[in-house]
Coordinates of C-alpha atoms in Angstrom, one line a residue:
Chain P
M4 CA 107.8 87.1 85.5
T5 CA 109.2 84.8 82.7
L6 CA 109.0 81.0 82.5
R7 CA 112.2 80.1 81.4
R8 CA 113.5 76.0 81.4
V9 CA 117.0 74.9 82.7
G10 CA 118.7 71.6 81.0
L11 CA 121.5 70.2 83.4
I12 CA 123.5 67.4 82.5
V13 CA 125.2 66.1 85.5
P14 CA 126.8 62.9 86.9
S15 CA 124.9 60.6 88.9
S16 CA 127.0 61.3 92.3
N17 CA 126.3 64.8 91.9
V18 CA 124.0 66.3 94.1
T19 CA 124.9 69.5 95.1
V20 CA 123.8 71.3 90.9
E21 CA 120.4 70.3 91.6
T22 CA 120.6 72.5 95.3
E23 CA 122.5 75.0 94.5
L24 CA 121.6 76.2 90.6
P25 CA 118.1 76.5 91.9
Q26 CA 118.4 78.0 94.7
L27 CA 120.5 80.7 93.2
L28 CA 118.3 81.0 90.3
R29 CA 115.3 81.2 92.1
R30 CA 115.8 84.2 93.8
Q31 CA 116.8 85.8 90.9
E32 CA 114.3 89.0 90.1
G33 CA 112.0 88.4 87.2
L34 CA 113.0 85.0 86.8
D35 CA 110.9 81.9 87.1
V36 CA 112.7 79.0 86.6
S37 CA 112.4 74.8 86.0
F38 CA 115.1 72.3 86.0
H39 CA 115.3 69.2 83.9
S40 CA 118.2 66.9 84.0
S41 CA 119.8 64.1 83.2
R42 CA 122.2 62.1 84.8
M43 CA 125.9 60.4 83.6
R44 CA 126.3 57.1 85.0
M45 CA 130.1 58.5 87.2
T46 CA 131.0 57.4 90.9
A47 CA 134.4 57.9 91.0
V48 CA 136.5 60.9 90.0
T49 CA 139.1 59.1 88.2
P50 CA 140.2 59.5 84.7
A51 CA 138.4 55.5 84.1
G52 CA 135.4 57.4 85.9
L53 CA 135.3 60.6 83.7
A54 CA 136.0 59.1 80.4
A55 CA 133.4 56.3 81.3
M56 CA 131.2 58.7 81.8
N57 CA 131.9 61.2 78.8
V58 CA 130.1 58.3 76.3
Q59 CA 126.9 59.1 77.9
R60 CA 126.8 62.6 76.6
E61 CA 125.3 62.3 73.3
R62 CA 121.6 60.1 75.3
C63 CA 121.8 62.2 77.9
V64 CA 121.7 65.8 75.4
M65 CA 118.5 63.8 73.8
E66 CA 116.8 63.3 77.1
V67 CA 117.3 67.3 78.1
A68 CA 116.8 68.5 74.6
D69 CA 113.0 66.8 74.7
A70 CA 112.3 69.0 77.4
G71 CA 113.1 72.2 75.4
P72 CA 115.3 74.1 77.3
D73 CA 116.5 77.9 77.1
V74 CA 120.3 76.7 78.2
L75 CA 121.9 73.7 78.8
L76 CA 124.1 73.2 81.7
Y77 CA 126.7 70.6 80.6
A78 CA 127.5 70.1 84.6
C79 CA 130.8 68.2 85.4
L80 CA 133.6 70.7 85.3
V81 CA 136.2 68.3 86.1
A82 CA 135.7 65.9 83.3
L83 CA 136.0 68.4 80.9
M84 CA 138.6 69.8 82.5
A85 CA 140.7 67.3 82.9
G86 CA 141.0 67.2 79.3
E87 CA 142.8 67.8 76.7
H88 CA 143.9 71.9 76.5
E89 CA 139.9 73.4 75.6
E90 CA 137.9 70.7 76.2
H91 CA 134.9 72.4 77.2
Q92 CA 134.9 74.6 73.7
R93 CA 135.1 71.1 71.6
V94 CA 132.6 69.6 73.7
E95 CA 130.1 72.7 73.9
S96 CA 130.4 72.9 69.9
L97 CA 129.5 69.1 69.6
V98 CA 126.3 69.5 72.4
A99 CA 125.6 72.6 69.8
E100 CA 125.7 70.6 66.6
Q101 CA 123.8 68.0 68.2
L102 CA 121.1 70.4 69.2
A103 CA 121.2 72.6 66.4
T104 CA 121.2 69.0 63.4
G105 CA 117.4 68.5 65.4
Q106 CA 116.7 72.2 65.2
S107 CA 116.7 73.2 68.8
P108 CA 117.1 76.6 69.7
T109 CA 118.7 75.2 73.4
L110 CA 121.5 77.2 73.8
V111 CA 124.6 75.6 75.7
R112 CA 127.0 76.0 78.3
S113 CA 129.2 73.9 80.6
S114 CA 129.8 74.2 84.2
A115 CA 133.7 74.4 83.5
G116 CA 133.2 77.1 80.3
A117 CA 131.2 79.3 82.5
L118 CA 133.7 79.4 85.4
L119 CA 135.9 81.1 83.0
E120 CA 133.8 83.2 81.7
A121 CA 133.1 84.3 85.1
L122 CA 137.0 85.3 85.7
E123 CA 136.8 87.1 82.3
A124 CA 134.0 88.9 83.0
L125 CA 135.8 89.4 86.3
S126 CA 138.8 91.3 84.7
V127 CA 140.9 87.9 86.7
R128 CA 144.5 87.9 86.0
R129 CA 145.5 86.0 89.2
V130 CA 143.4 83.4 90.8
A131 CA 142.9 81.0 94.0
L132 CA 141.8 77.8 93.9
V133 CA 139.8 75.1 96.0
T134 CA 139.1 71.9 94.7
P135 CA 138.0 68.7 96.3
Y136 CA 140.2 66.1 94.5
M137 CA 142.9 64.3 94.3
A138 CA 145.7 66.1 93.9
P139 CA 146.8 64.8 90.0
L140 CA 143.4 66.0 89.3
A141 CA 143.9 69.5 90.9
R142 CA 146.8 69.7 89.1
K143 CA 144.8 69.1 85.5
V144 CA 142.4 71.7 87.0
V145 CA 145.1 74.2 87.7
D146 CA 147.1 73.9 84.0
Y147 CA 143.7 74.2 82.4
I148 CA 142.9 77.6 84.3
E149 CA 146.4 78.7 83.0
H150 CA 146.2 77.2 79.4
E151 CA 143.1 80.2 79.0
G152 CA 145.1 82.7 79.8
F153 CA 144.3 82.8 83.8
E154 CA 147.9 82.8 86.3
V155 CA 146.5 80.8 89.5
A156 CA 148.5 81.9 92.4
D157 CA 148.1 79.4 95.4
Y158 CA 145.6 75.9 95.3
R159 CA 143.7 73.6 97.8
A160 CA 143.2 70.0 96.2
L161 CA 141.1 68.2 99.7
E162 CA 142.0 65.2 97.9
V163 CA 138.2 63.3 98.2
E164 CA 138.0 60.7 95.5
D165 CA 134.4 59.9 96.3
N166 CA 132.1 61.6 94.4
H167 CA 129.7 60.9 97.1
A168 CA 132.0 62.2 100.3
V169 CA 132.7 65.3 97.6
G170 CA 128.5 66.3 98.2
C171 CA 129.3 65.3 102.0
I172 CA 132.1 67.8 102.3
E173 CA 132.1 70.5 105.6
G174 CA 132.1 74.0 104.8
S175 CA 134.0 75.2 107.3
R176 CA 136.6 72.3 106.0
V177 CA 136.4 74.5 102.7
M178 CA 136.7 77.6 104.1
A179 CA 139.7 76.3 106.0
A180 CA 141.5 75.6 103.1
A181 CA 140.8 79.2 101.4
R182 CA 142.4 80.9 104.6
E183 CA 145.5 79.4 103.7
L184 CA 145.5 80.6 100.6
D185 CA 148.2 82.8 99.7
L186 CA 146.0 85.2 98.1
T187 CA 149.1 87.8 97.4
G188 CA 148.3 89.7 94.1
V189 CA 145.3 87.8 93.3
D190 CA 142.6 88.9 92.2
A191 CA 139.7 86.3 92.8
V192 CA 139.6 83.4 95.1
V193 CA 137.5 79.7 93.5
L194 CA 135.8 78.6 96.4
S195 CA 134.4 76.1 94.8
A196 CA 136.1 74.7 91.4
C197 CA 133.9 71.9 91.3
V198 CA 129.9 71.1 91.2
Q199 CA 129.6 68.5 93.7
M200 CA 131.2 70.7 96.4
P201 CA 128.4 72.6 98.7
S202 CA 130.2 76.3 98.8
L203 CA 126.6 78.4 97.9
S204 CA 126.1 79.6 102.2
L205 CA 130.4 80.0 101.9
I206 CA 130.5 82.8 99.5
A207 CA 129.3 86.2 100.8
D208 CA 130.8 85.6 103.8
A209 CA 134.1 84.6 102.3
E210 CA 134.0 87.9 100.0
Q211 CA 133.5 89.6 103.0
E212 CA 136.1 87.5 104.8
L213 CA 138.8 88.0 102.2
G214 CA 138.3 91.1 100.7
L215 CA 137.8 90.0 97.1
P216 CA 135.7 88.9 94.6
V217 CA 134.2 85.2 95.3
I218 CA 133.3 82.4 93.2
S219 CA 132.5 79.1 93.0
A220 CA 131.8 76.7 90.1
A221 CA 127.8 76.8 91.2
T222 CA 127.8 80.6 90.6
A223 CA 129.6 81.6 87.8
G224 CA 127.1 78.7 86.1
A225 CA 124.1 81.0 87.4
F226 CA 126.1 83.7 85.8
S227 CA 126.3 82.2 82.2
I228 CA 122.5 81.0 82.2
L229 CA 121.5 84.3 83.8
R230 CA 123.7 86.2 80.5
A231 CA 122.4 82.9 77.7
L232 CA 118.6 84.3 79.1
N233 CA 119.2 88.2 78.5
L234 CA 118.7 89.0 82.2
P235 CA 120.9 91.4 84.3
A236 CA 122.2 88.9 86.9
A237 CA 120.5 90.1 90.2
V238 CA 120.6 87.4 93.2
A239 CA 121.5 88.9 96.7
N240 CA 123.9 86.9 98.8
A241 CA 126.0 84.7 96.9
G242 CA 128.7 87.7 96.1
S243 CA 129.2 90.4 93.7
L244 CA 129.0 88.3 90.5
L245 CA 125.8 87.6 90.7
M246 CA 125.2 90.9 91.9
S247 CA 126.2 92.6 88.4
G248 CA 123.4 93.6 86.6
T249 CA 124.9 94.0 82.9
D250 CA 128.3 95.5 83.9
L251 CA 130.1 92.4 83.3
Y252 CA 127.9 91.0 80.7
D253 CA 130.8 93.4 78.0
S254 CA 133.3 92.1 79.1
A255 CA 132.7 88.5 79.6
A256 CA 134.3 86.1 77.2
T257 CA 131.9 85.8 73.8
A258 CA 133.4 82.0 72.5
H259 CA 129.7 81.3 73.1
D260 CA 128.2 83.4 70.4
S261 CA 129.7 82.0 67.7
I262 CA 128.9 78.0 68.4
N263 CA 124.8 78.3 69.4
L264 CA 123.8 79.4 65.6
G265 CA 121.4 77.0 65.5
V266 CA 122.7 75.6 61.8
V267 CA 120.1 73.3 59.8
R268 CA 122.9 70.8 58.8
Chain I
M2 CA 131.7 82.8 4.4
A3 CA 129.9 80.6 6.7
S4 CA 132.7 79.7 10.0
V5 CA 132.3 76.7 12.7
Y6 CA 134.6 76.6 15.8
F7 CA 136.7 73.9 17.7
L8 CA 138.1 74.2 20.6
D9 CA 141.7 73.4 20.2
V10 CA 142.1 71.0 22.9
P11 CA 144.4 67.7 22.3
E12 CA 141.3 65.1 21.5
N13 CA 139.6 67.9 18.8
R14 CA 143.2 68.1 17.0
P15 CA 142.1 65.5 14.3
V16 CA 138.6 66.7 13.9
V17 CA 140.1 70.0 12.1
E18 CA 142.5 68.2 10.3
V19 CA 140.4 65.5 8.5
A20 CA 137.8 68.5 7.8
E21 CA 141.1 70.8 6.4
R22 CA 141.6 67.4 3.9
S23 CA 138.0 68.6 2.4
Q24 CA 138.9 71.5 -0.8
Q25 CA 136.7 73.8 0.1
V26 CA 137.7 74.7 3.8
H27 CA 140.1 77.4 5.2
V28 CA 141.0 76.7 8.6
T29 CA 142.9 79.6 10.6
K30 CA 143.1 80.2 14.3
N31 CA 141.3 82.8 16.5
G32 CA 142.9 82.7 19.8
P33 CA 141.8 79.5 21.3
Y34 CA 139.9 78.7 18.2
F35 CA 140.1 76.6 15.4
E36 CA 138.0 78.4 12.2
I37 CA 137.3 76.3 9.8
S38 CA 135.5 78.9 7.1
A39 CA 134.0 77.5 3.6
A40 CA 131.6 78.9 1.3
E41 CA 129.9 75.6 0.7
P42 CA 128.9 72.3 2.4
F43 CA 131.2 70.5 4.5
E44 CA 131.1 67.0 6.1
I45 CA 133.9 65.6 8.5
D46 CA 134.0 61.3 8.9
R47 CA 134.6 60.3 12.7
R48 CA 135.8 57.4 11.6
A49 CA 138.7 59.0 10.1
T50 CA 139.4 61.2 12.8
G51 CA 139.7 58.0 15.0
A52 CA 137.5 60.4 17.7
R53 CA 135.5 58.8 21.0
H54 CA 131.9 59.4 21.1
A55 CA 132.4 61.0 23.7
V56 CA 134.9 64.0 21.8
W57 CA 132.8 63.5 18.7
Y58 CA 129.7 64.9 20.4
S59 CA 131.5 67.7 21.9
C60 CA 134.0 69.1 20.0
V61 CA 132.2 71.7 18.2
A62 CA 132.2 75.2 19.8
G63 CA 130.4 77.3 17.7
I64 CA 128.8 78.0 14.3
R65 CA 128.5 81.4 12.2
G66 CA 126.4 81.0 8.9
F67 CA 126.0 77.4 8.4
R68 CA 122.9 74.8 10.0
I69 CA 124.6 71.3 11.4
A70 CA 122.3 69.5 8.4
G71 CA 123.2 65.9 10.4
W72 CA 125.2 64.8 13.2
D73 CA 125.9 61.0 14.1
K74 CA 128.0 58.0 15.2
N75 CA 130.2 58.6 11.9
S76 CA 128.6 62.0 10.4
L77 CA 128.2 65.8 10.8
R78 CA 127.4 67.8 7.9
F79 CA 127.4 71.4 8.1
E80 CA 125.0 73.7 5.4
I81 CA 124.7 77.0 4.5
Q82 CA 121.9 78.3 7.0
S83 CA 119.2 80.0 4.2
Chain F
M18 CA 132.1 96.8 50.4
N19 CA 134.7 94.6 51.9
A20 CA 138.6 93.0 50.8
L21 CA 136.7 89.6 50.2
H22 CA 133.8 90.8 48.2
D23 CA 135.0 89.5 44.7
K24 CA 136.6 86.4 46.0
H25 CA 135.7 82.9 45.7
L26 CA 136.3 81.8 49.3
V27 CA 134.5 78.3 49.4
R28 CA 137.1 75.6 50.3
G29 CA 135.0 72.2 48.5
V30 CA 132.7 69.9 50.5
D31 CA 132.2 70.2 53.7
H32 CA 129.4 67.7 54.1
A33 CA 127.0 66.7 50.8
A34 CA 124.1 64.4 53.2
F35 CA 121.3 61.9 52.1
P36 CA 118.9 60.4 53.4
T37 CA 118.9 56.2 53.9
F38 CA 116.5 53.6 55.0
D39 CA 119.3 51.0 54.7
P40 CA 122.7 51.9 57.6
V41 CA 123.7 48.8 57.6
G42 CA 124.0 48.2 53.7
T43 CA 125.3 51.7 53.6
V44 CA 128.1 51.3 55.9
R45 CA 129.3 48.1 54.7
F46 CA 129.6 49.7 51.1
Y47 CA 131.8 53.2 52.0
R48 CA 133.6 51.6 55.8
D49 CA 133.8 47.9 54.5
V50 CA 133.9 48.0 50.5
L51 CA 135.5 51.3 49.7
G52 CA 137.1 51.9 52.8
F53 CA 135.9 55.3 53.1
P54 CA 136.7 56.0 57.4
V55 CA 133.7 57.1 59.4
V56 CA 134.6 60.4 60.7
H57 CA 131.5 61.4 62.7
S58 CA 128.2 60.8 63.6
I59 CA 125.6 62.7 65.4
C60 CA 122.2 61.6 67.4
A61 CA 119.1 63.8 67.2
A62 CA 115.3 64.0 67.6
G63 CA 113.0 66.6 65.9
W64 CA 113.3 69.4 68.5
G65 CA 112.2 72.0 66.3
P66 CA 108.5 73.4 64.8
E67 CA 108.2 70.0 62.7
K68 CA 107.9 66.8 64.9
H69 CA 110.0 64.0 63.1
P70 CA 111.4 60.7 64.6
D71 CA 114.7 60.3 66.4
F72 CA 117.6 59.8 63.8
I73 CA 121.2 59.4 63.4
H74 CA 123.4 61.4 60.9
F75 CA 126.4 60.0 60.1
F76 CA 129.5 61.1 58.3
F77 CA 132.3 58.9 55.9
D78 CA 136.0 60.4 55.0
I79 CA 135.8 61.0 51.5
G80 CA 139.2 62.7 50.8
N81 CA 140.6 66.2 51.3
G82 CA 139.0 66.3 54.7
D83 CA 135.6 66.4 52.7
R84 CA 132.5 63.9 54.2
I85 CA 129.8 61.9 52.7
A86 CA 126.8 62.4 55.0
F87 CA 123.8 60.4 55.9
F88 CA 120.4 60.3 58.0
Y89 CA 119.0 57.2 59.3
Y90 CA 115.7 57.7 60.8
F91 CA 114.4 55.4 63.9
G92 CA 111.0 53.6 61.9
L93 CA 110.5 55.4 58.8
E94 CA 109.0 53.2 55.8
P95 CA 110.4 53.8 52.9
L96 CA 108.8 56.5 50.5
P97 CA 106.3 54.5 48.0
G98 CA 107.1 53.6 44.8
G99 CA 109.0 51.7 42.1
R100 CA 112.3 53.9 40.4
G101 CA 114.6 56.4 41.9
D102 CA 116.5 55.8 45.4
A103 CA 116.3 56.3 48.8
Y104 CA 115.6 60.5 48.7
A105 CA 113.4 60.2 45.5
Q106 CA 110.7 58.4 43.9
F107 CA 109.7 58.8 40.5
D108 CA 106.1 57.7 38.0
D109 CA 107.3 55.4 34.5
D110 CA 106.8 58.1 32.2
V111 CA 110.2 59.6 33.6
P112 CA 112.9 58.5 31.5
E113 CA 115.9 57.3 32.6
F114 CA 118.3 59.5 31.6
F115 CA 117.1 61.8 34.2
L116 CA 117.3 59.6 37.2
G117 CA 120.9 58.9 36.0
S118 CA 121.7 62.6 35.6
R119 CA 122.2 63.4 39.8
H120 CA 125.7 61.8 41.3
L121 CA 128.5 62.1 43.4
A122 CA 132.0 62.0 41.5
L123 CA 134.7 61.2 43.9
S124 CA 138.0 62.1 42.1
V125 CA 141.4 59.7 42.5
E126 CA 145.0 60.1 41.1
S127 CA 145.7 57.7 39.2
E128 CA 144.8 55.3 37.0
D129 CA 146.0 52.3 39.7
S130 CA 143.8 54.2 42.3
L131 CA 140.9 53.9 39.7
N132 CA 141.3 50.5 39.4
E133 CA 142.1 49.8 43.2
Y134 CA 138.4 51.3 43.9
Q135 CA 137.0 49.2 40.8
R136 CA 138.7 45.8 42.0
R137 CA 136.5 46.8 45.4
L138 CA 133.4 47.4 44.2
D139 CA 134.0 44.2 41.8
D140 CA 134.2 42.1 45.1
S141 CA 131.6 43.7 46.6
E142 CA 127.9 43.4 45.8
W143 CA 127.7 46.5 44.7
A144 CA 130.3 45.5 41.1
T145 CA 131.2 48.6 38.9
E146 CA 128.3 48.8 36.7
M147 CA 130.1 51.1 34.0
R148 CA 134.0 52.5 32.9
V149 CA 133.9 54.9 30.6
Q150 CA 136.7 57.1 28.8
H151 CA 135.1 60.4 28.0
E152 CA 136.9 63.2 26.4
T153 CA 139.2 64.6 29.4
I154 CA 138.7 61.7 32.0
E155 CA 137.6 58.1 33.2
S156 CA 135.3 56.8 35.5
I157 CA 133.9 54.1 37.1
Y158 CA 130.0 53.8 38.2
T159 CA 128.0 52.2 40.2
H160 CA 124.6 52.5 43.2
D161 CA 124.6 52.6 46.4
P162 CA 122.7 50.8 48.4
N163 CA 120.4 53.7 48.5
G164 CA 120.2 54.2 45.0
Y165 CA 122.3 57.0 44.7
I166 CA 124.8 57.0 42.0
V167 CA 128.5 57.4 42.8
E168 CA 131.5 57.8 40.3
I169 CA 135.0 57.1 40.9
T170 CA 137.1 59.3 38.5
R171 CA 140.2 61.1 37.4
A172 CA 141.5 63.4 35.4
L173 CA 143.3 61.5 31.6
R174 CA 144.9 64.8 32.2
P175 CA 145.2 68.5 33.3
V176 CA 142.5 71.0 32.1
T177 CA 143.3 74.0 29.4
P178 CA 143.0 77.3 30.0
Q179 CA 141.5 77.1 27.0
E180 CA 139.1 74.9 28.4
D181 CA 138.3 77.1 31.1
V182 CA 137.6 80.3 28.5
D183 CA 135.4 78.2 26.6
A184 CA 133.5 76.8 29.5
N185 CA 132.5 80.5 29.9
L186 CA 131.7 81.2 26.5
T187 CA 129.5 79.0 27.0
I188 CA 127.9 79.2 29.5
D189 CA 127.5 82.9 28.7
A190 CA 125.8 82.1 25.7
L191 CA 123.7 79.5 27.8
V192 CA 122.1 82.1 29.9
D193 CA 121.5 84.4 26.9
V194 CA 119.4 81.9 24.6
V195 CA 117.6 80.6 27.6
S196 CA 117.0 83.9 28.8
R197 CA 115.2 85.4 25.5
G198 CA 113.7 82.1 25.6
D199 CA 115.2 80.3 22.3
A200 CA 116.8 76.6 23.9
S201 CA 117.9 75.0 21.4
I202 CA 121.7 73.6 20.7
H203 CA 121.5 75.2 17.1
A204 CA 120.9 78.1 18.5
L205 CA 123.6 78.3 21.4
L206 CA 126.0 77.3 18.9
N207 CA 125.0 80.6 16.8
R208 CA 125.6 82.7 20.5
K209 CA 129.1 81.2 21.3
A210 CA 129.7 81.6 17.4
E211 CA 129.4 85.4 17.9
L212 CA 130.6 85.8 21.6
I213 CA 133.9 84.0 20.0
V214 CA 134.0 86.7 17.3
E215 CA 133.4 89.3 20.1
R216 CA 135.8 88.5 22.0
S217 CA 138.6 87.7 19.5
D218 CA 140.9 91.1 20.4
D219 CA 140.3 89.8 23.9
W220 CA 142.4 86.5 23.6
D221 CA 145.1 87.3 25.4
T222 CA 143.4 88.7 29.0
L223 CA 140.6 86.1 28.8
L224 CA 143.4 83.4 28.4
A225 CA 145.4 84.6 31.1
Q226 CA 142.9 85.1 33.9
P227 CA 140.9 82.0 32.4
E228 CA 138.4 82.7 35.9
A229 CA 137.0 85.9 34.9
T230 CA 133.5 86.0 33.1
S231 CA 132.4 89.0 31.1

């Protein structure tokens, strides 16, 4: 067993990332893993709330990097996708630069980048989404994903603004929204495009029911972390993405490879 | 004959013109350089050239058959190398 | 061999970095006095093999998108010594000209620009220490709050192709005389004369391609 450390930077009101990611990665064959989090204060998923959260990024990187993780996941998807296009690359680059300046070998991923990486890995062209966000924010996330070259065929916004409440959304409500999606010509379903909305227990059944690959921000994050750690994805009962071994690694987006060179400033 | 070379840039021209006043020197052009040839020692007086000190102390590009016998703030003297 | 193997590819200074023990003075000097915008900052710690203090790395724009950057290490005391700058301290036996040799020179386009920077410095506690006309450039000098020499310079006329040829010839001669253990200005000027004679037939080619070296 290899012991690997995973650093997480999470919104302070998020309870789901630190639940679902350990559940997933502890089921990975051949991996002994520990998790080390730092929190950015954020309670309301509004543009102002997200902006206030982003200025805490540098502090959080300092705190997590002190633990010497193998890989760090910036785990707030909407904070990045509510920004300008390609914001995830900008933020990943800034975190990578900060780490490299302190000669940290830690790799950097973000849940926003990981979701796109998973869609790319699955060769998805058309996708359907369930999000917990208010409609304007959901629209921004859809635009962001479309700008990255994926067609969003249909989506649902559950319109929950309070982030604590997002963490308590019932699985039945998520599945109900998924069943309403028009899946004509769709290659994959994102059951929760949010690391706070719980969905892990639904993924495997949803894949059966919908007959399509089903991913979430959490499973995509786990996939990206496993790929960063160079471990074949082997997590049972969490969708086909996480049982794909190394089959999908070649086709996954390689943008990360160019920003983690550990350049000494 | 021995030779001294000066790069042909505007700042060096007065230096070459003053040198040329000596009876014993012969000035030709060799590519981007003035080539001042002589069979005997000669001297250039900076005050006659009006060159600023930074120009003065960097005006010589090369010497062949001469040696610099003296180079102070006002005088640059060449003697035949023994 | 690839298509780039003989190309000159670099595009100026991304950043030149220096340590500082006086971030307040440094920000006042570069941002408030000279008016160089702060364009980037990074805080980090010693996460690599060598443990060191938490630090901040901050950047000022010096034109063209080029940057000067500083490292400020929290809690680190200035190194002992009497002369020099924040990076290096020297004993009394190190001559002044040697201390003055390392410096950063920034360029401006006009006399008005140079005068403006002189005015900004002279209105601050880092007044212009010297204004000099060299052969083809005019410069002002001061020491920044860290003891680093900063020069601001303008060209009095463009550099000509023959000066590039001459510079290449000088450097070839320098490498030759120093390599053979004969390092003197006399040896250099003799070697240059030899090279001038050797290259007499090639001036047209050399002046057409001033960047080409032998």
